[in-house]
Amino acid sequence: VLIAMSIVAWSIMISKWMELKKSLRRTRDFQASYARQDHPFALFASRTRLAVSPLAAIYTAAAREAAFIARDAAGLPALTAESLADLTRFRFSAAQLDILRRSADRACSEQALTLESQMPILAISISAAPFLGLLGTVWGVLDAFVNMATHLGGALLSAVAPGISGALLTTVVGLLVALPSAIGYNLIVTDIKQMCVHMDSFSDELMADLQSACSRR
């Protein structure tokens, strides 16, 4: 059980670390592309293909909601290339901006949940592995004393020592599973918190840029 738990823990840590590094790299690329635009929704209106990243997901969710608002205001049955182009010239009201903010916040929460997926399994490994090791040790020591009393009838150190040393091995294995998992968990949680800060900051930046763009028109 402890070996299987170790394999699962290391798989989660490696996959999460690679996922977060990729997300951070794509987030920086998206921020650079977004900063070059003269309107907050210019990337969406130009139908630019965006790499999968948390910030791109937040941006796309807000832009789609904005496109539906602009489409309904124009009385169009569906989104078209012309309606997407008009999106950069549409002036949103305060109520509509509040809807867009809610959409961005909802997407931000969904991305945070995605980043935190599988982390509870890693937390279980941290807390359960030492107790499983301790359980194996207590069970092994108990079995060693029972066998000694049954077959030998005396407290010979040479008879009980091998059983006790073997039983202590499970505690060592449990600690070897829990310690790397605890270190990896804390490092990954720190990266997730940094990404969440990036998402919250971008959500605020997007709404501020949109309000500024609407006030200029």
Tab-separated table of N, CA, C and O in Angstrom, residues 4-5 11 13 15 34 38 44 50 55 61 63 100 123 130 147 153 165 170 177 187 193 200 207:
chain	number	residue	atom	x	y	z
A	4	ALA	N	2.478	1.768	-3.437
A	4	ALA	CA	1.492	2.290	-4.383
A	4	ALA	C	1.188	3.761	-4.099
A	4	ALA	O	1.070	4.577	-5.020
A	5	MET	N	1.087	4.120	-2.815
A	5	MET	CA	0.843	5.513	-2.437
A	5	MET	C	2.005	6.400	-2.860
A	5	MET	O	1.804	7.541	-3.313
A	11	SER	N	3.704	10.690	-9.030
A	11	SER	CA	3.064	10.962	-10.321
A	11	SER	C	2.326	12.297	-10.286
A	11	SER	O	2.411	13.101	-11.224
A	13	MET	N	2.881	14.851	-8.196
A	13	MET	CA	3.821	15.960	-8.044
A	13	MET	C	4.506	16.307	-9.359
A	13	MET	O	4.611	17.487	-9.722
A	15	SER	N	3.469	15.570	-12.510
A	15	SER	CA	2.505	16.075	-13.487
A	15	SER	C	2.041	17.490	-13.143
A	15	SER	O	1.901	18.344	-14.031
A	34	TYR	N	-1.766	40.277	-25.063
A	34	TYR	CA	-2.842	41.162	-24.621
A	34	TYR	C	-2.360	42.606	-24.500
A	34	TYR	O	-3.085	43.543	-24.847
A	38	ASP	N	-4.960	47.343	-28.711
A	38	ASP	CA	-5.475	48.676	-28.383
A	38	ASP	C	-6.862	48.626	-27.764
A	38	ASP	O	-7.397	49.659	-27.345
A	44	PHE	N	-9.984	38.649	-29.140
A	44	PHE	CA	-11.167	37.821	-29.385
A	44	PHE	C	-11.842	38.211	-30.690
A	44	PHE	O	-12.290	37.333	-31.441
A	50	LEU	N	-5.717	31.274	-29.139
A	50	LEU	CA	-4.996	31.461	-27.892
A	50	LEU	C	-4.568	30.113	-27.328
A	50	LEU	O	-5.336	29.149	-27.362
A	55	LEU	N	-5.287	32.349	-17.751
A	55	LEU	CA	-5.648	33.717	-18.110
A	55	LEU	C	-6.417	33.759	-19.425
A	55	LEU	O	-7.372	34.535	-19.569
A	61	ALA	N	-13.862	33.654	-21.541
A	61	ALA	CA	-15.178	33.638	-20.900
A	61	ALA	C	-15.790	35.038	-20.862
A	61	ALA	O	-16.973	35.220	-21.186
A	63	ALA	N	-14.955	37.592	-22.828
A	63	ALA	CA	-15.169	38.067	-24.189
A	63	ALA	C	-16.412	37.437	-24.814
A	63	ALA	O	-17.163	38.102	-25.536
A	100	LEU	N	-20.051	41.186	-16.927
A	100	LEU	CA	-18.755	40.725	-17.422
A	100	LEU	C	-17.802	40.400	-16.274
A	100	LEU	O	-17.042	39.425	-16.342
A	123	ALA	N	-2.452	15.374	-0.386
A	123	ALA	CA	-2.587	15.667	1.046
A	123	ALA	C	-2.892	14.404	1.843
A	123	ALA	O	-2.414	14.240	2.977
A	130	PRO	N	2.402	8.096	7.219
A	130	PRO	CA	3.039	7.795	8.522
A	130	PRO	C	2.178	6.894	9.407
A	130	PRO	O	2.703	6.022	10.110
A	147	ASN	N	4.445	-14.578	18.663
A	147	ASN	CA	5.192	-15.758	18.215
A	147	ASN	C	6.248	-16.178	19.235
A	147	ASN	O	6.477	-17.367	19.458
A	153	GLY	N	8.568	-19.309	24.505
A	153	GLY	CA	8.240	-19.290	25.922
A	153	GLY	C	9.155	-18.430	26.749
A	153	GLY	O	9.134	-18.465	27.970
A	165	SER	N	12.794	-5.430	14.185
A	165	SER	CA	13.487	-4.634	13.160
A	165	SER	C	12.732	-4.668	11.838
A	165	SER	O	12.650	-3.656	11.132
A	170	THR	N	8.271	-0.626	8.147
A	170	THR	CA	7.079	0.032	7.601
A	170	THR	C	7.000	1.500	8.021
A	170	THR	O	6.536	2.349	7.252
A	177	VAL	N	7.632	8.116	2.278
A	177	VAL	CA	6.528	8.531	1.407
A	177	VAL	C	6.024	9.912	1.791
A	177	VAL	O	5.771	10.768	0.940
A	187	LEU	N	5.458	23.188	-2.177
A	187	LEU	CA	5.975	23.895	-3.345
A	187	LEU	C	4.891	24.094	-4.396
A	187	LEU	O	4.771	25.176	-4.993
A	193	LYS	N	-0.908	29.297	-5.676
A	193	LYS	CA	-1.287	30.598	-5.120
A	193	LYS	C	-0.779	31.736	-6.002
A	193	LYS	O	-1.487	32.727	-6.222
A	200	ASP	N	-6.380	36.742	-10.573
A	200	ASP	CA	-7.143	37.838	-9.965
A	200	ASP	C	-6.673	39.190	-10.498
A	200	ASP	O	-7.501	40.076	-10.783
A	207	MET	N	-11.107	44.294	-16.536
A	207	MET	CA	-12.276	45.142	-16.304
A	207	MET	C	-11.899	46.617	-16.271
A	207	MET	O	-12.648	47.464	-16.767
